[in-house]
Short mmCIF file of N, CA, C and O in Angstrom, two decimals:
data_model
loop_
_atom_site.label_atom_id
_atom_site.label_comp_id
_atom_site.label_asym_id
_atom_site.label_seq_id
_atom_site.Cartn_x
_atom_site.Cartn_y
_atom_site.Cartn_z
N MET A 11 -48.51 -0.20 5.04
CA MET A 11 -49.92 0.15 5.18
C MET A 11 -50.67 0.98 6.51
O MET A 11 -51.08 1.42 6.48
N ASN A 12 -50.54 0.22 8.28
CA ASN A 12 -50.52 1.57 8.84
C ASN A 12 -50.40 2.44 8.85
O ASN A 12 -50.65 3.56 9.08
N ILE A 13 -48.63 3.14 8.37
CA ILE A 13 -48.38 4.00 9.09
C ILE A 13 -48.92 4.55 7.51
O ILE A 13 -49.53 6.76 7.99
N VAL A 14 -49.85 4.50 6.45
CA VAL A 14 -50.52 5.34 4.58
C VAL A 14 -51.43 5.86 5.75
O VAL A 14 -52.57 6.79 5.58
N LYS A 15 -51.89 4.62 6.56
CA LYS A 15 -53.66 5.41 6.86
C LYS A 15 -53.79 6.59 8.29
O LYS A 15 -54.04 7.04 8.02
N GLU A 16 -52.85 5.82 9.14
CA GLU A 16 -52.58 7.86 9.83
C GLU A 16 -51.90 8.72 9.41
O GLU A 16 -52.25 9.07 9.83
N LYS A 17 -50.63 8.71 8.80
CA LYS A 17 -50.57 9.42 7.59
C LYS A 17 -51.85 10.34 7.09
O LYS A 17 -52.66 12.49 7.50
N LEU A 18 -53.27 9.42 6.20
CA LEU A 18 -54.60 9.74 5.98
C LEU A 18 -54.86 10.49 6.16
O LEU A 18 -55.78 11.45 6.79
N ARG A 19 -54.56 9.65 8.08
CA ARG A 19 -56.30 11.02 9.22
C ARG A 19 -55.33 12.51 9.86
O ARG A 19 -56.52 12.67 9.98
N VAL A 20 -54.23 12.43 9.99
CA VAL A 20 -53.45 13.83 9.84
C VAL A 20 -54.41 14.64 9.40
O VAL A 20 -54.44 15.76 9.23
N ILE A 21 -54.17 13.78 8.10
CA ILE A 21 -54.28 14.97 7.08
C ILE A 21 -56.49 15.07 7.33
O ILE A 21 -56.63 16.64 6.18
N LEU A 22 -56.51 14.14 7.21
CA LEU A 22 -58.35 15.08 7.12
C LEU A 22 -58.63 15.09 8.62
O LEU A 22 -59.01 16.78 8.32
N SER A 23 -57.85 14.76 9.84
CA SER A 23 -58.48 16.01 10.68
C SER A 23 -57.08 18.02 10.17
O SER A 23 -57.38 18.49 10.59
N ASN A 24 -56.44 17.82 9.68
CA ASN A 24 -55.79 18.78 8.94
C ASN A 24 -56.45 19.45 8.18
O ASN A 24 -57.11 20.95 8.83
N PHE A 25 -57.61 18.86 7.22
CA PHE A 25 -58.63 19.75 6.80
C PHE A 25 -59.89 20.40 7.53
O PHE A 25 -60.01 21.62 7.17
N LYS A 26 -59.88 19.77 8.27
CA LYS A 26 -61.05 19.75 8.82
C LYS A 26 -60.94 21.32 9.95
O LYS A 26 -61.66 22.04 10.04
N GLU A 27 -59.20 21.07 10.86
CA GLU A 27 -59.46 22.08 11.58
C GLU A 27 -58.71 23.59 11.07
O GLU A 27 -58.76 24.44 11.28
N ASN A 28 -58.90 22.63 9.87
CA ASN A 28 -58.29 24.74 8.91
C ASN A 28 -58.56 25.60 8.51
O ASN A 28 -59.68 24.55 7.80
N LYS A 29 -58.67 26.38 9.31
CA LYS A 29 -59.57 27.44 7.91
C LYS A 29 -59.39 28.05 7.35
O LYS A 29 -60.11 28.97 6.53
N GLY A 30 -58.16 28.18 6.19
CA GLY A 30 -57.86 28.33 5.50
C GLY A 30 -58.77 28.19 3.98
O GLY A 30 -59.79 27.05 4.64
N SER A 31 -58.66 28.75 2.75
CA SER A 31 -59.63 28.45 2.34
C SER A 31 -59.62 26.84 1.80
O SER A 31 -57.98 25.82 1.70
N GLU A 32 -60.99 26.37 0.79
CA GLU A 32 -60.81 24.90 0.33
C GLU A 32 -60.01 24.57 -0.57
O GLU A 32 -59.17 23.47 -0.51
N VAL A 33 -59.72 25.15 -1.16
CA VAL A 33 -58.49 25.30 -2.78
C VAL A 33 -57.38 24.57 -2.26
O VAL A 33 -56.76 23.86 -2.50
N GLU A 34 -56.63 25.82 -1.33
CA GLU A 34 -55.70 25.77 -0.36
C GLU A 34 -55.29 24.76 0.18
O GLU A 34 -54.35 23.68 0.49
N LEU A 35 -56.27 23.93 1.24
CA LEU A 35 -56.52 23.26 1.90
C LEU A 35 -56.01 21.88 0.31
O LEU A 35 -55.67 21.09 1.46
N ALA A 36 -56.51 21.57 -0.41
CA ALA A 36 -56.84 20.88 -1.58
C ALA A 36 -55.31 20.40 -1.39
O ALA A 36 -54.53 19.45 -2.10
N LYS A 37 -55.29 21.76 -2.00
CA LYS A 37 -53.50 22.02 -2.17
C LYS A 37 -52.19 20.94 -1.60
O LYS A 37 -51.62 20.70 -2.00
N ASN A 38 -52.01 21.50 -0.35
CA ASN A 38 -51.77 20.77 0.58
C ASN A 38 -52.01 19.22 0.91
O ASN A 38 -50.68 18.41 0.68
N SER A 39 -53.56 19.17 1.23
CA SER A 39 -53.66 17.57 1.31
C SER A 39 -52.50 16.77 -0.31
O SER A 39 -51.86 15.60 -0.21
N ALA A 40 -52.81 17.60 -1.66
CA ALA A 40 -53.01 16.28 -2.24
C ALA A 40 -51.09 16.62 -1.95
O ALA A 40 -50.14 15.66 -2.66
N THR A 41 -49.98 17.70 -1.42
CA THR A 41 -48.67 17.43 -0.97
C THR A 41 -47.83 16.67 -0.51
O THR A 41 -47.92 15.56 -1.24
N HIS A 42 -49.34 16.21 0.79
CA HIS A 42 -48.78 15.46 1.17
C HIS A 42 -49.22 14.26 0.66
O HIS A 42 -48.30 13.36 1.18
N LEU A 43 -50.13 13.60 -0.13
CA LEU A 43 -50.57 11.84 -0.17
C LEU A 43 -49.10 11.80 -1.28
O LEU A 43 -49.18 10.77 -1.27
N LEU A 44 -48.89 13.33 -2.32
CA LEU A 44 -48.34 12.91 -3.27
C LEU A 44 -46.40 12.60 -2.34
O LEU A 44 -45.59 11.72 -3.11
N ASN A 45 -46.29 13.25 -1.62
CA ASN A 45 -45.12 12.95 -0.28
C ASN A 45 -44.60 12.03 0.37
O ASN A 45 -43.93 10.58 0.32
N TYR A 46 -45.71 10.79 0.52
CA TYR A 46 -46.40 10.36 0.54
C TYR A 46 -46.14 8.90 0.14
O TYR A 46 -45.74 7.66 -0.02
N GLU A 47 -46.37 8.87 -0.78
CA GLU A 47 -46.79 7.87 -2.06
C GLU A 47 -45.36 7.73 -2.89
O GLU A 47 -44.48 6.72 -2.66
N THR A 48 -44.45 9.07 -2.74
CA THR A 48 -43.13 9.48 -3.20
C THR A 48 -42.66 8.72 -1.69
O THR A 48 -41.11 7.93 -2.13
N GLU A 49 -42.77 8.09 -0.66
CA GLU A 49 -42.20 7.82 0.11
C GLU A 49 -41.75 6.37 -0.10
O GLU A 49 -41.53 5.72 1.09
N ALA A 50 -43.64 6.09 -0.33
CA ALA A 50 -44.06 4.72 0.02
C ALA A 50 -43.23 4.12 -1.39
O ALA A 50 -43.12 3.07 -1.25
N ARG A 51 -42.58 4.43 -2.92
CA ARG A 51 -42.38 4.19 -4.08
C ARG A 51 -40.17 4.06 -3.57
O ARG A 51 -40.12 2.65 -3.96
N GLY A 52 -39.60 4.60 -2.90
CA GLY A 52 -39.22 4.45 -1.82
C GLY A 52 -38.70 3.19 -0.94
O GLY A 52 -37.92 2.42 -0.97
N VAL A 53 -39.99 2.63 -0.23
CA VAL A 53 -39.64 2.01 0.20
C VAL A 53 -39.58 0.42 -0.38
O VAL A 53 -39.18 0.06 0.23
N ARG A 54 -40.59 0.52 -0.97
CA ARG A 54 -40.61 -0.76 -1.60
C ARG A 54 -38.83 -0.61 -2.69
O ARG A 54 -38.66 -2.30 -2.33
N SER A 55 -39.10 0.18 -2.88
CA SER A 55 -37.64 0.03 -4.19
C SER A 55 -36.84 -1.03 -3.08
O SER A 55 -36.04 -1.96 -3.50
N LYS A 56 -36.60 -0.29 -1.26
CA LYS A 56 -35.33 -0.41 -0.91
C LYS A 56 -36.04 -2.26 -0.16
O LYS A 56 -34.54 -2.86 -0.17
N LEU A 57 -37.53 -2.21 -0.46
CA LEU A 57 -37.86 -3.71 0.39
C LEU A 57 -37.64 -5.08 -1.25
O LEU A 57 -36.76 -5.60 -0.78
N ARG A 58 -37.71 -4.00 -2.49
CA ARG A 58 -37.30 -4.81 -3.33
C ARG A 58 -35.98 -5.34 -3.31
O ARG A 58 -35.36 -6.45 -3.60
N LYS A 59 -35.33 -4.27 -3.52
CA LYS A 59 -32.92 -4.79 -3.02
C LYS A 59 -32.86 -5.45 -2.02
O LYS A 59 -32.28 -6.36 -2.34
N GLN A 60 -33.78 -6.08 -0.72
CA GLN A 60 -33.18 -6.11 0.00
C GLN A 60 -33.81 -7.37 -0.37
O GLN A 60 -32.87 -8.51 0.12
N SER A 61 -35.02 -7.99 -0.99
CA SER A 61 -35.52 -9.21 -1.50
C SER A 61 -34.09 -9.52 -2.18
O SER A 61 -34.28 -11.38 -2.75
N GLU A 62 -34.29 -8.92 -3.30
CA GLU A 62 -33.04 -9.66 -4.41
C GLU A 62 -31.00 -10.35 -3.39
O GLU A 62 -31.41 -11.44 -4.18
N ILE A 63 -31.67 -9.52 -1.68
CA ILE A 63 -30.32 -10.03 -1.87
C ILE A 63 -30.04 -11.25 -0.84
O ILE A 63 -29.75 -11.64 -0.48
N ILE A 64 -31.77 -11.14 -0.35
CA ILE A 64 -32.00 -12.77 0.53
C ILE A 64 -31.32 -13.09 -0.07
O ILE A 64 -31.32 -14.83 0.36
N GLU A 65 -32.44 -13.23 -2.18
CA GLU A 65 -32.68 -14.83 -2.43
C GLU A 65 -30.77 -14.51 -2.74
O GLU A 65 -30.86 -16.36 -3.03
N GLU A 66 -30.18 -13.50 -3.47
CA GLU A 66 -28.86 -13.87 -3.73
C GLU A 66 -28.40 -14.70 -2.46
O GLU A 66 -27.70 -16.20 -2.57
N LYS A 67 -28.13 -14.45 -0.76
CA LYS A 67 -28.11 -14.79 -0.07
C LYS A 67 -28.17 -16.54 0.46
O LYS A 67 -27.78 -17.30 0.89
N SER A 68 -29.38 -16.44 -0.48
CA SER A 68 -30.24 -17.72 0.38
C SER A 68 -29.43 -18.71 -0.91
O SER A 68 -29.15 -20.10 -0.88
N SER A 69 -29.17 -18.37 -1.72
CA SER A 69 -28.64 -19.16 -3.05
C SER A 69 -27.16 -19.45 -2.78
O SER A 69 -27.22 -21.01 -3.05
N GLU A 70 -26.93 -18.70 -2.27
CA GLU A 70 -25.00 -19.03 -2.14
C GLU A 70 -24.84 -19.65 -1.00
O GLU A 70 -24.68 -20.81 -0.27
N LEU A 71 -26.29 -19.86 0.70
CA LEU A 71 -26.65 -20.88 1.92
C LEU A 71 -26.63 -21.85 0.93
O LEU A 71 -25.87 -23.15 1.96
N ARG A 72 -27.26 -21.93 -0.02
CA ARG A 72 -27.90 -23.31 -0.52
C ARG A 72 -27.07 -24.50 -1.76
O ARG A 72 -26.72 -25.62 -0.48
N GLU A 73 -25.72 -23.19 -1.94
CA GLU A 73 -24.65 -23.96 -2.10
C GLU A 73 -23.79 -24.72 -0.96
O GLU A 73 -22.75 -25.43 -0.91
N LEU A 74 -23.52 -23.53 -0.24
CA LEU A 74 -22.54 -23.80 1.17
C LEU A 74 -23.15 -25.15 1.69
O LEU A 74 -22.66 -26.28 1.68
N GLN A 75 -24.98 -25.15 1.70
CA GLN A 75 -24.97 -27.30 2.76
C GLN A 75 -24.32 -28.03 1.66
O GLN A 75 -24.99 -29.01 2.18
N SER A 76 -24.21 -27.62 0.29
CA SER A 76 -24.31 -29.06 -0.48
C SER A 76 -22.48 -28.83 -0.28
O SER A 76 -22.83 -30.23 -0.06
N HIS A 77 -22.04 -27.91 -0.04
CA HIS A 77 -20.49 -28.30 0.14
C HIS A 77 -20.83 -28.69 0.92
O HIS A 77 -19.48 -30.06 1.60
N LEU A 78 -21.21 -28.58 2.12
CA LEU A 78 -21.50 -29.15 3.69
C LEU A 78 -20.99 -30.68 3.37
O LEU A 78 -21.11 -31.88 4.02
N GLN A 79 -22.16 -30.93 2.65
CA GLN A 79 -23.18 -32.48 2.20
C GLN A 79 -21.66 -32.89 2.08
O GLN A 79 -21.69 -34.02 2.85
N ILE A 80 -20.94 -32.39 0.90
CA ILE A 80 -19.87 -33.65 0.07
C ILE A 80 -19.38 -33.48 1.22
O ILE A 80 -18.35 -34.64 1.53
N LEU A 81 -18.69 -32.68 1.78
CA LEU A 81 -17.74 -32.79 2.82
C LEU A 81 -17.68 -33.18 4.13
O LEU A 81 -16.55 -34.33 4.18
N GLN A 82 -19.21 -33.86 4.87
CA GLN A 82 -19.41 -34.33 5.91
C GLN A 82 -19.53 -36.04 5.07
O GLN A 82 -19.03 -36.78 5.70
N SER A 83 -19.25 -36.46 3.85
CA SER A 83 -19.34 -37.36 3.77
C SER A 83 -18.20 -37.95 3.26
O SER A 83 -17.49 -38.78 3.62
N LEU A 84 -16.95 -36.68 2.71
CA LEU A 84 -15.46 -36.84 3.11
C LEU A 84 -15.47 -37.41 3.60
O LEU A 84 -14.58 -38.70 4.08
N ASN A 85 -15.49 -37.12 4.89
CA ASN A 85 -15.39 -37.05 6.89
C ASN A 85 -15.56 -38.32 6.10
O ASN A 85 -14.39 -39.02 7.40
N SER A 86 -16.78 -39.09 6.51
CA SER A 86 -17.15 -40.63 6.42
C SER A 86 -16.13 -41.35 6.17
O SER A 86 -16.95 -42.36 6.81
N GLU A 87 -16.18 -41.23 5.06
CA GLU A 87 -15.67 -42.32 4.42
C GLU A 87 -14.28 -42.31 4.71
O GLU A 87 -13.40 -43.71 4.91
N TYR A 88 -13.88 -41.14 4.81
CA TYR A 88 -12.05 -40.62 5.48
C TYR A 88 -11.95 -41.74 6.20
O TYR A 88 -11.01 -42.29 7.36
N SER A 89 -12.99 -41.55 7.55
CA SER A 89 -13.07 -41.99 9.17
C SER A 89 -13.68 -43.96 8.75
O SER A 89 -12.24 -44.06 9.76
N LYS A 90 -13.75 -44.28 8.00
CA LYS A 90 -14.23 -45.57 7.57
C LYS A 90 -12.71 -46.31 7.38
O LYS A 90 -12.19 -47.44 7.69
N LEU A 91 -12.11 -44.88 5.47
CA LEU A 91 -10.81 -46.10 5.65
C LEU A 91 -9.38 -46.23 6.38
O LEU A 91 -8.65 -47.38 6.90
N LEU A 92 -9.28 -44.26 7.59
CA LEU A 92 -8.97 -44.69 9.68
C LEU A 92 -8.82 -45.76 9.66
O LEU A 92 -8.17 -46.71 10.17
N ASN A 93 -9.96 -46.15 10.29
CA ASN A 93 -10.72 -47.15 11.07
C ASN A 93 -10.49 -48.84 10.24
O ASN A 93 -9.45 -49.70 11.47
N LYS A 94 -10.07 -48.86 9.12
CA LYS A 94 -9.67 -50.25 8.23
C LYS A 94 -8.13 -50.07 8.09
O LYS A 94 -7.67 -51.46 8.57
N ALA A 95 -7.68 -48.94 8.56
CA ALA A 95 -5.88 -49.20 8.22
C ALA A 95 -5.92 -49.71 9.46
O ALA A 95 -4.71 -50.02 9.56
N THR A 96 -6.04 -48.92 10.17
CA THR A 96 -5.35 -48.68 11.37
C THR A 96 -5.93 -50.65 12.15
O THR A 96 -5.16 -51.29 12.53
N GLU A 97 -7.14 -51.28 11.32
CA GLU A 97 -7.48 -52.27 12.37
C GLU A 97 -6.11 -53.26 11.22
O GLU A 97 -5.42 -53.96 12.19
N ASN A 98 -5.99 -53.43 10.07
CA ASN A 98 -4.84 -53.26 9.11
C ASN A 98 -4.16 -53.62 9.96
O ASN A 98 -2.83 -54.35 9.69
N THR A 99 -3.37 -52.71 10.28
CA THR A 99 -1.88 -52.21 11.15
C THR A 99 -1.74 -53.29 12.50
O THR A 99 -1.06 -53.91 12.90
N LYS A 100 -3.20 -53.44 12.74
CA LYS A 100 -3.46 -54.21 13.56
C LYS A 100 -2.54 -55.31 13.58
O LYS A 100 -1.87 -56.21 14.54
N ILE A 101 -3.39 -55.69 12.54
CA ILE A 101 -3.62 -57.31 12.03
C ILE A 101 -1.41 -57.56 11.86
O ILE A 101 -1.34 -58.79 12.84
N LYS A 102 -1.62 -56.39 11.36
CA LYS A 102 -0.36 -56.86 10.32
C LYS A 102 1.39 -57.02 12.00
O LYS A 102 2.06 -57.24 11.86
N ASP A 103 0.68 -56.25 12.46
CA ASP A 103 1.73 -56.13 14.17
C ASP A 103 1.28 -57.36 14.59
O ASP A 103 2.42 -58.13 15.19
N PHE A 104 0.81 -57.53 14.82
CA PHE A 104 0.02 -58.91 15.24
C PHE A 104 0.91 -60.44 14.85
O PHE A 104 1.25 -61.52 15.11
N ILE A 105 0.59 -60.83 13.69
CA ILE A 105 1.12 -60.85 12.94
C ILE A 105 3.31 -61.33 12.79
O ILE A 105 3.45 -62.33 13.19
N LEU A 106 3.67 -60.43 13.01
CA LEU A 106 4.82 -60.30 12.51
C LEU A 106 5.10 -60.70 13.98
O LEU A 106 6.06 -60.86 13.83
N ARG A 107 4.72 -60.09 14.93
CA ARG A 107 4.72 -60.33 16.48
C ARG A 107 5.32 -61.81 16.54
O ARG A 107 5.54 -62.33 16.46
N LEU A 108 3.86 -63.14 16.11
CA LEU A 108 4.25 -63.99 15.71
C LEU A 108 5.20 -64.90 14.85
O LEU A 108 5.50 -65.97 15.82
N VAL A 109 5.71 -64.19 14.33
CA VAL A 109 6.28 -64.91 13.56
C VAL A 109 7.90 -65.01 13.89
O VAL A 109 8.49 -65.79 14.12
N LYS A 110 8.08 -63.73 14.73
CA LYS A 110 9.00 -63.01 15.52
C LYS A 110 8.84 -64.29 16.58
O LYS A 110 10.56 -64.47 16.60
N ASP A 111 8.07 -64.35 17.48
CA ASP A 111 8.22 -65.06 18.54
C ASP A 111 8.26 -66.10 18.02
O ASP A 111 8.66 -67.58 19.31
N ASN A 112 7.84 -66.93 16.48
CA ASN A 112 8.11 -68.29 16.84
C ASN A 112 8.82 -68.84 15.34
O ASN A 112 7.44 -69.29 14.69
N PRO A 113 9.61 -67.94 15.82
CA PRO A 113 10.20 -68.16 13.78
C PRO A 113 11.06 -69.39 13.66
O PRO A 113 11.46 -69.96 12.64
N GLN A 114 10.21 -71.17 14.87
CA GLN A 114 10.29 -72.10 13.97
C GLN A 114 9.17 -73.47 13.72
O GLN A 114 9.93 -73.70 11.96
N LYS A 115 8.20 -72.18 13.42
CA LYS A 115 6.55 -72.22 13.45
C LYS A 115 6.91 -71.24 11.51
O LYS A 115 6.09 -72.34 10.67
N PHE A 116 7.34 -70.67 11.69
CA PHE A 116 7.20 -69.60 10.54
C PHE A 116 8.31 -69.14 9.91
O PHE A 116 8.32 -68.72 8.86
N SER A 117 9.52 -70.23 10.32
CA SER A 117 10.45 -70.07 9.10
C SER A 117 10.00 -69.86 7.15
O SER A 117 11.18 -69.34 7.11
N HIS A 118 9.22 -70.51 6.89
CA HIS A 118 8.25 -70.33 6.14
C HIS A 118 8.34 -69.07 5.05
O HIS A 118 7.89 -69.21 3.82
N ILE A 119 7.66 -68.21 6.22
CA ILE A 119 7.48 -66.59 5.51
C ILE A 119 8.18 -66.50 6.90
O ILE A 119 8.76 -65.22 7.02
N PRO A 120 9.62 -64.82 4.66
CA PRO A 120 9.50 -64.19 5.16
C PRO A 120 9.33 -62.80 5.40
O PRO A 120 7.95 -63.30 5.69
N ILE A 121 9.79 -62.76 6.64
CA ILE A 121 9.59 -60.67 6.91
C ILE A 121 9.15 -59.39 6.78
O ILE A 121 8.37 -59.36 6.06
N SER A 122 9.56 -60.38 5.05
CA SER A 122 9.73 -58.90 3.73
C SER A 122 8.06 -58.72 3.54
O SER A 122 7.57 -58.18 3.78
N SER A 123 7.53 -59.89 3.38
CA SER A 123 6.19 -59.93 2.83
C SER A 123 5.44 -59.91 4.27
O SER A 123 4.03 -59.55 2.89
N ILE A 124 5.63 -59.35 5.40
CA ILE A 124 4.93 -59.09 5.79
C ILE A 124 5.11 -57.92 6.13
O ILE A 124 3.74 -56.99 6.85
N THR A 125 6.12 -57.77 6.00
CA THR A 125 6.96 -56.17 6.35
C THR A 125 6.27 -55.05 5.27
O THR A 125 6.00 -53.93 5.76
N GLY A 126 6.25 -55.48 4.09
CA GLY A 126 6.24 -55.54 2.98
C GLY A 126 7.25 -54.25 2.16
O GLY A 126 7.16 -53.36 0.91
N THR A 127 8.61 -54.69 3.20
CA THR A 127 9.52 -54.10 2.19
C THR A 127 10.31 -54.34 1.87
O THR A 127 10.32 -56.20 2.08
#
């Protein structure tokens, strides 16, 4: 908007300084105004296109953020399961060592039932 005001000031000062006929001055001023209007339409068109691109990219970003939240949730669940599996392995190893170290006390427990093989 400031650009248009500045261009109108230039036209007005040219109008005041110009020594030619008023008709010629009016034609030149009208031509300048039409050029500025055409330029403004081009700028508006570019802004609309950029706005559409921004909206499209915003939509893509929202979708990616949604996918990221799902992945973070899955990663959290995976970490929990991995911790449980590690804990279960430690417990199984402890029981296996206990049975192997004390065969008299645990002779009734087959080692295969602990190892799963």
